[in-house]
Amino acid sequence: MNLKKLSQELGLSQTTVSRALNGYPEVNEATRQRVRLAAEKFNYRPNSRAKGLATGRAMMIGHVIPTSTQHEMVNPVFGDFVGGASDAYSQFGYDMMFARVGDLDEANVYRELKAKRSVDGVILQGPLVDDARIPLLNKLGLPYIVHGRSTGISEPYSWVDVNNKRSFQRATEFLIDLGHTRIALVNGLEHMDFARRRREGYVQALKQRGIPIDSALMRSAEMTEVFGHHQTRDMLQGDHPPTAILAASMITAIGVRRAIEEAGLKMGRDISVITHDDDLSYLKNGQDVPIFTATRSSVRKAGEILAGHLIELINEPGRTPIEKMLEAELVVGRSTGPATQGNAT
């Protein structure tokens, strides 16, 4: 099946079919859906090289991946994000390009991508609290969208983010309502914007309930299983151990759970745990009943949403920046329980 035959099957012009498949705004939604369904039915896949020659586009989306060993986007979660993004790219005939670079060379890579017209747009991931890449990309005029936000940047830019502050505020409030007052935060790297917002939510919940802030209960580093294990082990061996722990990722939470069990304690009875669950395809939080109480937000779905919005930005140059907030769902599992008289102090 080629474009001409698909157009004949639909009774539409080749131009209309092509524009529908590429997300052009002048094609109405009903026609767009009709064309997409027919393309799926007849297994039609547009030739990205031919489309590029016809439109003057590269038909390529860039993902720039830093080689730093301490960067929260370089972790297994990235695979699910790319899976979701690729679903959206394939609908519009786009391919992906991955550039692996050192942190200090990242700005030069964006300049080269723009100068060589290697990509039509990029998704910027792992934004810092004050991220210099955003003003750079605005200056270059390369279409982009940010997975997350950057607190320190005031100029307009497009983003899709999870409400990290509210998610961890709700999680902390949930533990306080269970009677816990010694609540620890095992967070990600706090120069990353998402981690900073999660700490702000945690701190705000404690302050609003009149619970003193204890810096000894706040730990921050790269979100690994070993980090979760070591920090939990150390806190449980202290004079005033936590009775509940907030973990920044499922991977970290596995380490938290290991340390709890090694201490002869039971998660959910002696120590309550809440984690953030990216709803990963390869690391599910239980089946019928979740193992961990969690703030859940699918990173695969986020990838699909960001990719779709980036293509909108490519097709509509100069449009108003896209800003989309996703809310995480608080899912109650087996890892939380009421604070007992013995562990509430």
mmCIF file of C-alpha atoms in Angstrom:
data_model
loop_
_atom_site.group_PDB
_atom_site.id
_atom_site.type_symbol
_atom_site.label_atom_id
_atom_site.label_comp_id
_atom_site.label_asym_id
_atom_site.label_seq_id
_atom_site.Cartn_x
_atom_site.Cartn_y
_atom_site.Cartn_z
ATOM 1 C CA MET A 1 0.000 0.000 0.000
ATOM 2 C CA ASN A 2 1.391 3.374 -1.034
ATOM 3 C CA LEU A 3 0.125 6.919 -0.547
ATOM 4 C CA LYS A 4 -1.651 7.024 -3.890
ATOM 5 C CA LYS A 5 -3.591 3.803 -3.247
ATOM 6 C CA LEU A 6 -4.468 4.831 0.305
ATOM 7 C CA SER A 7 -5.783 8.163 -1.006
ATOM 8 C CA GLN A 8 -7.914 6.386 -3.601
ATOM 9 C CA GLU A 9 -9.289 4.030 -0.954
ATOM 10 C CA LEU A 10 -10.336 7.008 1.182
ATOM 11 C CA GLY A 11 -11.551 9.192 -1.681
ATOM 12 C CA LEU A 12 -9.217 11.984 -0.562
ATOM 13 C CA SER A 13 -6.344 13.808 -2.218
ATOM 14 C CA GLN A 14 -2.808 12.645 -1.530
ATOM 15 C CA THR A 15 -2.068 16.047 -0.017
ATOM 16 C CA THR A 16 -4.940 15.745 2.476
ATOM 17 C CA VAL A 17 -3.903 12.224 3.479
ATOM 18 C CA SER A 18 -0.280 13.277 3.896
ATOM 19 C CA ARG A 19 -1.216 16.309 5.973
ATOM 20 C CA ALA A 20 -3.573 14.244 8.143
ATOM 21 C CA LEU A 21 -0.820 11.728 8.899
ATOM 22 C CA ASN A 22 1.639 14.506 9.699
ATOM 23 C CA GLY A 23 -0.593 16.370 12.140
ATOM 24 C CA TYR A 24 -1.152 19.552 10.144
ATOM 25 C CA PRO A 25 -3.708 21.734 11.994
ATOM 26 C CA GLU A 26 -5.776 22.573 8.919
ATOM 27 C CA VAL A 27 -7.018 18.967 8.702
ATOM 28 C CA ASN A 28 -10.060 18.485 10.940
ATOM 29 C CA GLU A 29 -9.983 15.843 13.655
ATOM 30 C CA ALA A 30 -12.634 13.599 12.060
ATOM 31 C CA THR A 31 -10.640 13.360 8.818
ATOM 32 C CA ARG A 32 -7.414 12.848 10.739
ATOM 33 C CA GLN A 33 -8.868 9.912 12.662
ATOM 34 C CA ARG A 34 -10.379 8.405 9.520
ATOM 35 C CA VAL A 35 -7.016 8.548 7.751
ATOM 36 C CA ARG A 36 -5.138 7.072 10.711
ATOM 37 C CA LEU A 37 -7.568 4.164 11.015
ATOM 38 C CA ALA A 38 -7.270 3.414 7.310
ATOM 39 C CA ALA A 39 -3.475 3.593 7.503
ATOM 40 C CA GLU A 40 -3.529 1.058 10.335
ATOM 41 C CA LYS A 41 -6.004 -1.182 8.517
ATOM 42 C CA PHE A 42 -3.888 -1.309 5.343
ATOM 43 C CA ASN A 43 -0.567 -1.302 7.252
ATOM 44 C CA TYR A 44 0.535 1.888 5.523
ATOM 45 C CA ARG A 45 3.784 3.409 6.749
ATOM 46 C CA PRO A 46 4.937 6.644 5.117
ATOM 47 C CA ASN A 47 8.479 6.700 3.778
ATOM 48 C CA SER A 48 10.199 9.219 6.035
ATOM 49 C CA ARG A 49 12.997 9.881 3.540
ATOM 50 C CA ALA A 50 10.531 10.643 0.749
ATOM 51 C CA LYS A 51 8.488 12.809 3.096
ATOM 52 C CA GLY A 52 11.590 14.699 4.088
ATOM 53 C CA LEU A 53 12.446 15.458 0.480
ATOM 54 C CA ALA A 54 8.893 16.619 -0.159
ATOM 55 C CA THR A 55 8.539 18.788 2.940
ATOM 56 C CA GLY A 56 12.098 19.968 3.480
ATOM 57 C CA ARG A 57 12.113 18.330 6.892
ATOM 58 C CA ALA A 58 14.505 15.798 8.370
ATOM 59 C CA MET A 59 11.567 13.719 9.703
ATOM 60 C CA MET A 60 13.761 13.107 12.739
ATOM 61 C CA ILE A 61 13.362 13.961 16.446
ATOM 62 C CA GLY A 62 16.464 14.373 18.584
ATOM 63 C CA HIS A 63 17.141 13.036 22.073
ATOM 64 C CA VAL A 64 20.403 14.307 23.570
ATOM 65 C CA ILE A 65 21.639 12.022 26.342
ATOM 66 C CA PRO A 66 24.414 13.224 28.695
ATOM 67 C CA THR A 67 27.151 10.700 29.520
ATOM 68 C CA SER A 68 27.365 11.858 33.147
ATOM 69 C CA THR A 69 27.197 9.016 35.664
ATOM 70 C CA GLN A 70 25.057 11.220 37.911
ATOM 71 C CA HIS A 71 22.110 12.240 35.813
ATOM 72 C CA GLU A 72 18.569 11.143 36.551
ATOM 73 C CA MET A 73 17.539 10.708 32.902
ATOM 74 C CA VAL A 74 20.196 8.027 32.392
ATOM 75 C CA ASN A 75 18.308 5.230 34.102
ATOM 76 C CA PRO A 76 15.960 2.366 33.153
ATOM 77 C CA VAL A 77 12.952 4.704 33.218
ATOM 78 C CA PHE A 78 14.244 6.284 29.992
ATOM 79 C CA GLY A 79 13.422 3.105 28.053
ATOM 80 C CA ASP A 80 9.720 3.332 28.859
ATOM 81 C CA PHE A 81 9.678 7.051 28.045
ATOM 82 C CA VAL A 82 11.203 6.405 24.621
ATOM 83 C CA GLY A 83 8.718 3.583 24.039
ATOM 84 C CA GLY A 84 5.827 5.985 24.527
ATOM 85 C CA ALA A 85 7.432 8.696 22.411
ATOM 86 C CA SER A 86 8.125 6.269 19.553
ATOM 87 C CA ASP A 87 4.435 5.318 19.444
ATOM 88 C CA ALA A 88 3.590 8.952 18.698
ATOM 89 C CA TYR A 89 6.479 9.446 16.262
ATOM 90 C CA SER A 90 5.459 6.435 14.200
ATOM 91 C CA GLN A 91 1.944 7.824 13.721
ATOM 92 C CA PHE A 92 3.419 10.865 11.980
ATOM 93 C CA GLY A 93 6.285 9.160 10.135
ATOM 94 C CA TYR A 94 9.104 10.472 12.327
ATOM 95 C CA ASP A 95 12.239 8.609 13.373
ATOM 96 C CA MET A 96 14.453 9.181 16.432
ATOM 97 C CA MET A 97 18.081 10.239 16.705
ATOM 98 C CA PHE A 98 20.065 9.732 19.909
ATOM 99 C CA ALA A 99 23.146 11.842 20.602
ATOM 100 C CA ARG A 100 25.320 10.675 23.502
ATOM 101 C CA VAL A 101 27.491 13.543 24.751
ATOM 102 C CA GLY A 102 29.378 14.833 27.761
ATOM 103 C CA ASP A 103 27.538 17.332 29.940
ATOM 104 C CA LEU A 104 29.867 20.164 28.914
ATOM 105 C CA ASP A 105 29.348 19.480 25.185
ATOM 106 C CA GLU A 106 25.545 19.404 25.228
ATOM 107 C CA ALA A 107 25.080 23.031 24.163
ATOM 108 C CA ASN A 108 27.335 22.509 21.132
ATOM 109 C CA VAL A 109 25.293 19.471 20.096
ATOM 110 C CA TYR A 110 22.090 21.529 19.996
ATOM 111 C CA ARG A 111 23.865 24.171 17.897
ATOM 112 C CA GLU A 112 25.070 21.508 15.450
ATOM 113 C CA LEU A 113 21.645 19.870 15.206
ATOM 114 C CA LYS A 114 20.163 23.251 14.295
ATOM 115 C CA ALA A 115 22.926 24.245 11.867
ATOM 116 C CA LYS A 116 22.919 20.904 10.029
ATOM 117 C CA ARG A 117 19.110 20.574 10.137
ATOM 118 C CA SER A 118 19.624 17.029 11.368
ATOM 119 C CA VAL A 119 16.375 17.053 13.364
ATOM 120 C CA ASP A 120 13.073 18.910 13.238
ATOM 121 C CA GLY A 121 12.822 19.182 17.017
ATOM 122 C CA VAL A 122 14.111 17.850 20.319
ATOM 123 C CA ILE A 123 12.737 16.708 23.647
ATOM 124 C CA LEU A 124 14.719 18.148 26.539
ATOM 125 C CA GLN A 125 14.818 15.817 29.534
ATOM 126 C CA GLY A 126 16.068 15.976 33.092
ATOM 127 C CA PRO A 127 15.711 19.769 33.514
ATOM 128 C CA LEU A 128 17.782 21.386 36.227
ATOM 129 C CA VAL A 129 16.404 23.923 38.701
ATOM 130 C CA ASP A 130 18.063 26.648 36.598
ATOM 131 C CA ASP A 131 18.539 25.066 33.179
ATOM 132 C CA ALA A 132 20.661 27.002 30.665
ATOM 133 C CA ARG A 133 19.538 24.726 27.818
ATOM 134 C CA ILE A 134 16.102 26.373 27.695
ATOM 135 C CA PRO A 135 17.262 29.936 26.847
ATOM 136 C CA LEU A 136 19.778 28.412 24.414
ATOM 137 C CA LEU A 137 17.072 26.519 22.525
ATOM 138 C CA ASN A 138 14.842 29.608 22.522
ATOM 139 C CA LYS A 139 17.697 31.575 20.967
ATOM 140 C CA LEU A 140 18.432 28.880 18.373
ATOM 141 C CA GLY A 141 14.800 28.638 17.322
ATOM 142 C CA LEU A 142 14.914 24.841 17.267
ATOM 143 C CA PRO A 143 11.462 23.426 18.153
ATOM 144 C CA TYR A 144 11.568 21.697 21.538
ATOM 145 C CA ILE A 145 9.523 20.689 24.537
ATOM 146 C CA VAL A 146 10.709 19.998 28.089
ATOM 147 C CA HIS A 147 9.877 16.863 30.053
ATOM 148 C CA GLY A 148 9.489 18.682 33.352
ATOM 149 C CA ARG A 149 10.031 22.324 34.281
ATOM 150 C CA SER A 150 12.858 24.589 35.378
ATOM 151 C CA THR A 151 11.993 26.751 38.393
ATOM 152 C CA GLY A 152 14.698 29.312 37.682
ATOM 153 C CA ILE A 153 13.685 30.045 34.080
ATOM 154 C CA SER A 154 11.157 32.844 33.574
ATOM 155 C CA GLU A 155 11.088 33.060 29.773
ATOM 156 C CA PRO A 156 8.321 31.154 27.952
ATOM 157 C CA TYR A 157 8.861 27.544 26.888
ATOM 158 C CA SER A 158 6.783 24.423 26.241
ATOM 159 C CA TRP A 159 6.634 21.719 28.884
ATOM 160 C CA VAL A 160 4.762 18.688 30.166
ATOM 161 C CA ASP A 161 5.304 17.844 33.833
ATOM 162 C CA VAL A 162 3.931 15.800 36.702
ATOM 163 C CA ASN A 163 2.792 17.841 39.701
ATOM 164 C CA ASN A 164 5.695 16.601 41.818
ATOM 165 C CA LYS A 165 5.230 19.073 44.657
ATOM 166 C CA ARG A 166 1.560 18.252 45.146
ATOM 167 C CA SER A 167 2.217 14.510 44.787
ATOM 168 C CA PHE A 168 4.730 14.403 47.628
ATOM 169 C CA GLN A 169 2.707 16.811 49.738
ATOM 170 C CA ARG A 170 -0.276 14.434 49.481
ATOM 171 C CA ALA A 171 1.910 11.414 50.225
ATOM 172 C CA THR A 172 3.337 13.099 53.326
ATOM 173 C CA GLU A 173 -0.141 14.134 54.490
ATOM 174 C CA PHE A 174 -1.311 10.532 54.033
ATOM 175 C CA LEU A 175 1.450 9.311 56.368
ATOM 176 C CA ILE A 176 0.728 12.045 58.914
ATOM 177 C CA ASP A 177 -2.943 11.023 58.896
ATOM 178 C CA LEU A 178 -1.772 7.510 59.780
ATOM 179 C CA GLY A 179 -0.078 8.959 62.866
ATOM 180 C CA HIS A 180 3.514 9.170 61.618
ATOM 181 C CA THR A 181 5.669 12.120 62.632
ATOM 182 C CA ARG A 182 9.173 10.721 61.955
ATOM 183 C CA ILE A 183 8.938 10.692 58.161
ATOM 184 C CA ALA A 184 12.102 10.404 56.050
ATOM 185 C CA LEU A 185 12.607 11.548 52.446
ATOM 186 C CA VAL A 186 14.954 9.479 50.264
ATOM 187 C CA ASN A 187 15.026 11.833 47.283
ATOM 188 C CA GLY A 188 16.703 12.154 43.890
ATOM 189 C CA LEU A 189 19.453 14.633 43.023
ATOM 190 C CA GLU A 190 18.103 17.978 44.205
ATOM 191 C CA HIS A 191 19.731 20.109 41.515
ATOM 192 C CA MET A 192 17.162 18.355 39.302
ATOM 193 C CA ASP A 193 13.909 20.292 39.259
ATOM 194 C CA PHE A 194 11.568 17.347 39.919
ATOM 195 C CA ALA A 195 13.477 16.376 43.078
ATOM 196 C CA ARG A 196 13.500 19.949 44.382
ATOM 197 C CA ARG A 197 9.734 20.183 43.934
ATOM 198 C CA ARG A 198 9.192 16.850 45.718
ATOM 199 C CA ARG A 199 11.188 18.055 48.719
ATOM 200 C CA GLU A 200 9.168 21.289 48.761
ATOM 201 C CA GLY A 201 5.934 19.291 48.881
ATOM 202 C CA TYR A 202 7.244 17.106 51.706
ATOM 203 C CA VAL A 203 8.463 20.085 53.744
ATOM 204 C CA GLN A 204 5.256 22.049 53.209
ATOM 205 C CA ALA A 205 3.101 19.167 54.476
ATOM 206 C CA LEU A 206 5.195 18.840 57.646
ATOM 207 C CA LYS A 207 5.116 22.581 58.323
ATOM 208 C CA GLN A 208 1.363 22.809 57.829
ATOM 209 C CA ARG A 209 0.850 20.030 60.369
ATOM 210 C CA GLY A 210 3.279 21.573 62.863
ATOM 211 C CA ILE A 211 5.852 18.756 62.604
ATOM 212 C CA PRO A 212 9.497 19.874 63.024
ATOM 213 C CA ILE A 213 11.757 19.570 59.977
ATOM 214 C CA ASP A 214 14.683 17.217 60.694
ATOM 215 C CA SER A 215 17.514 17.502 58.156
ATOM 216 C CA ALA A 216 18.821 14.098 59.293
ATOM 217 C CA LEU A 217 15.735 12.515 57.726
ATOM 218 C CA MET A 218 16.295 14.091 54.297
ATOM 219 C CA ARG A 219 18.669 12.237 51.964
ATOM 220 C CA SER A 220 19.449 13.103 48.351
ATOM 221 C CA ALA A 221 21.475 11.327 45.636
ATOM 222 C CA GLU A 222 21.074 9.406 42.390
ATOM 223 C CA MET A 223 18.018 7.155 42.563
ATOM 224 C CA THR A 224 19.548 3.684 42.778
ATOM 225 C CA GLU A 225 18.685 0.563 44.755
ATOM 226 C CA VAL A 226 21.980 0.808 46.647
ATOM 227 C CA PHE A 227 21.295 4.417 47.623
ATOM 228 C CA GLY A 228 17.870 3.482 49.005
ATOM 229 C CA HIS A 229 19.351 0.548 50.913
ATOM 230 C CA HIS A 230 22.303 2.396 52.447
ATOM 231 C CA GLN A 231 20.374 5.498 53.506
ATOM 232 C CA THR A 232 17.551 3.476 55.070
ATOM 233 C CA ARG A 233 20.000 1.185 56.854
ATOM 234 C CA ASP A 234 21.860 4.176 58.308
ATOM 235 C CA MET A 235 18.684 5.946 59.464
ATOM 236 C CA LEU A 236 17.264 2.806 61.079
ATOM 237 C CA GLN A 237 20.483 2.425 63.072
ATOM 238 C CA GLY A 238 20.234 5.976 64.437
ATOM 239 C CA ASP A 239 18.969 7.074 67.837
ATOM 240 C CA HIS A 240 15.689 8.400 66.430
ATOM 241 C CA PRO A 241 14.835 6.286 63.348
ATOM 242 C CA PRO A 242 11.980 7.147 61.008
ATOM 243 C CA THR A 243 8.689 5.291 61.205
ATOM 244 C CA ALA A 244 7.830 6.101 57.587
ATOM 245 C CA ILE A 245 9.856 6.740 54.432
ATOM 246 C CA LEU A 246 9.086 8.548 51.172
ATOM 247 C CA ALA A 247 11.165 7.172 48.269
ATOM 248 C CA ALA A 248 11.617 9.027 44.990
ATOM 249 C CA SER A 249 11.425 5.969 42.715
ATOM 250 C CA MET A 250 10.465 2.301 42.620
ATOM 251 C CA ILE A 251 14.121 1.393 42.145
ATOM 252 C CA THR A 252 15.080 3.283 45.305
ATOM 253 C CA ALA A 253 12.099 1.797 47.168
ATOM 254 C CA ILE A 254 13.370 -1.730 46.500
ATOM 255 C CA GLY A 255 16.554 -0.800 48.352
ATOM 256 C CA VAL A 256 14.502 0.770 51.152
ATOM 257 C CA ARG A 257 12.532 -2.440 51.526
ATOM 258 C CA ARG A 258 15.717 -4.555 51.620
ATOM 259 C CA ALA A 259 17.148 -2.464 54.453
ATOM 260 C CA ILE A 260 13.894 -2.716 56.425
ATOM 261 C CA GLU A 261 13.859 -6.512 56.126
ATOM 262 C CA GLU A 262 17.553 -6.811 57.014
ATOM 263 C CA ALA A 263 16.787 -4.889 60.230
ATOM 264 C CA GLY A 264 14.250 -7.574 61.164
ATOM 265 C CA LEU A 265 11.322 -5.249 60.551
ATOM 266 C CA LYS A 266 8.250 -5.606 58.366
ATOM 267 C CA MET A 267 7.337 -3.000 55.759
ATOM 268 C CA GLY A 268 3.795 -1.757 56.272
ATOM 269 C CA ARG A 269 3.709 -2.846 59.919
ATOM 270 C CA ASP A 270 6.874 -1.473 61.528
ATOM 271 C CA ILE A 271 7.915 0.997 58.814
ATOM 272 C CA SER A 272 5.581 2.547 56.276
ATOM 273 C CA VAL A 273 6.879 3.319 52.762
ATOM 274 C CA ILE A 274 5.466 5.426 49.933
ATOM 275 C CA THR A 275 7.264 5.648 46.599
ATOM 276 C CA HIS A 276 6.806 7.262 43.218
ATOM 277 C CA ASP A 277 5.737 4.729 40.588
ATOM 278 C CA ASP A 278 6.402 5.531 36.926
ATOM 279 C CA ASP A 279 4.178 2.549 36.046
ATOM 280 C CA LEU A 280 7.042 0.820 34.252
ATOM 281 C CA SER A 281 6.303 -2.016 31.859
ATOM 282 C CA TYR A 282 9.125 -4.163 33.315
ATOM 283 C CA LEU A 283 8.792 -3.227 37.001
ATOM 284 C CA LYS A 284 5.139 -3.402 37.971
ATOM 285 C CA ASN A 285 4.001 -2.475 41.458
ATOM 286 C CA GLY A 286 2.309 -5.792 42.184
ATOM 287 C CA GLN A 287 -0.776 -7.046 40.356
ATOM 288 C CA ASP A 288 -4.253 -6.994 41.939
ATOM 289 C CA VAL A 289 -3.014 -5.314 45.138
ATOM 290 C CA PRO A 290 -0.060 -2.911 44.871
ATOM 291 C CA ILE A 291 3.053 -3.821 46.861
ATOM 292 C CA PHE A 292 3.897 -0.176 47.529
ATOM 293 C CA THR A 293 1.603 2.693 48.326
ATOM 294 C CA ALA A 294 2.649 5.072 45.561
ATOM 295 C CA THR A 295 2.134 8.283 43.668
ATOM 296 C CA ARG A 296 1.603 6.807 40.195
ATOM 297 C CA SER A 297 2.122 8.512 36.837
ATOM 298 C CA SER A 298 2.988 6.605 33.658
ATOM 299 C CA VAL A 299 6.281 7.738 32.136
ATOM 300 C CA ARG A 300 5.399 5.880 28.925
ATOM 301 C CA LYS A 301 2.223 7.936 28.600
ATOM 302 C CA ALA A 302 4.249 11.073 29.308
ATOM 303 C CA GLY A 303 6.579 10.175 26.427
ATOM 304 C CA GLU A 304 3.620 9.795 24.086
ATOM 305 C CA ILE A 305 2.114 13.133 25.195
ATOM 306 C CA LEU A 306 5.390 15.041 24.850
ATOM 307 C CA ALA A 307 6.107 13.604 21.410
ATOM 308 C CA GLY A 308 2.630 14.512 20.175
ATOM 309 C CA HIS A 309 2.933 18.083 21.437
ATOM 310 C CA LEU A 310 6.406 18.474 19.921
ATOM 311 C CA ILE A 311 5.025 17.546 16.501
ATOM 312 C CA GLU A 312 2.310 20.181 17.028
ATOM 313 C CA LEU A 313 5.049 22.746 17.680
ATOM 314 C CA ILE A 314 6.924 21.666 14.545
ATOM 315 C CA ASN A 315 3.772 21.966 12.435
ATOM 316 C CA GLU A 316 2.740 25.328 13.899
ATOM 317 C CA PRO A 317 5.843 27.554 14.126
ATOM 318 C CA GLY A 318 5.380 30.558 16.398
ATOM 319 C CA ARG A 319 2.426 29.127 18.295
ATOM 320 C CA THR A 320 1.874 29.836 21.986
ATOM 321 C CA PRO A 321 4.025 27.556 24.200
ATOM 322 C CA ILE A 322 2.326 24.386 25.391
ATOM 323 C CA GLU A 323 2.085 23.951 29.161
ATOM 324 C CA LYS A 324 0.546 20.744 30.489
ATOM 325 C CA MET A 325 0.411 19.537 34.088
ATOM 326 C CA LEU A 326 -0.206 15.862 34.808
ATOM 327 C CA GLU A 327 -1.512 14.813 38.216
ATOM 328 C CA ALA A 328 -0.205 11.660 39.875
ATOM 329 C CA GLU A 329 -2.643 9.195 41.403
ATOM 330 C CA LEU A 330 -2.143 8.129 45.026
ATOM 331 C CA VAL A 331 -2.480 4.338 45.027
ATOM 332 C CA VAL A 332 -2.732 2.594 48.406
ATOM 333 C CA GLY A 333 -0.802 -0.657 48.688
ATOM 334 C CA ARG A 334 0.562 -2.983 51.355
ATOM 335 C CA SER A 335 3.549 -0.847 52.336
ATOM 336 C CA THR A 336 1.745 1.607 54.642
ATOM 337 C CA GLY A 337 -0.045 1.255 57.935
ATOM 338 C CA PRO A 338 -0.910 3.215 61.063
ATOM 339 C CA ALA A 339 1.827 4.316 63.401
ATOM 340 C CA THR A 340 1.708 2.304 66.570
ATOM 341 C CA GLN A 341 2.408 3.709 70.030
ATOM 342 C CA GLY A 342 5.873 2.229 69.844
ATOM 343 C CA ASN A 343 6.876 3.722 66.506
ATOM 344 C CA ALA A 344 4.995 7.026 66.390
ATOM 345 C CA THR A 345 7.415 9.019 68.508
#
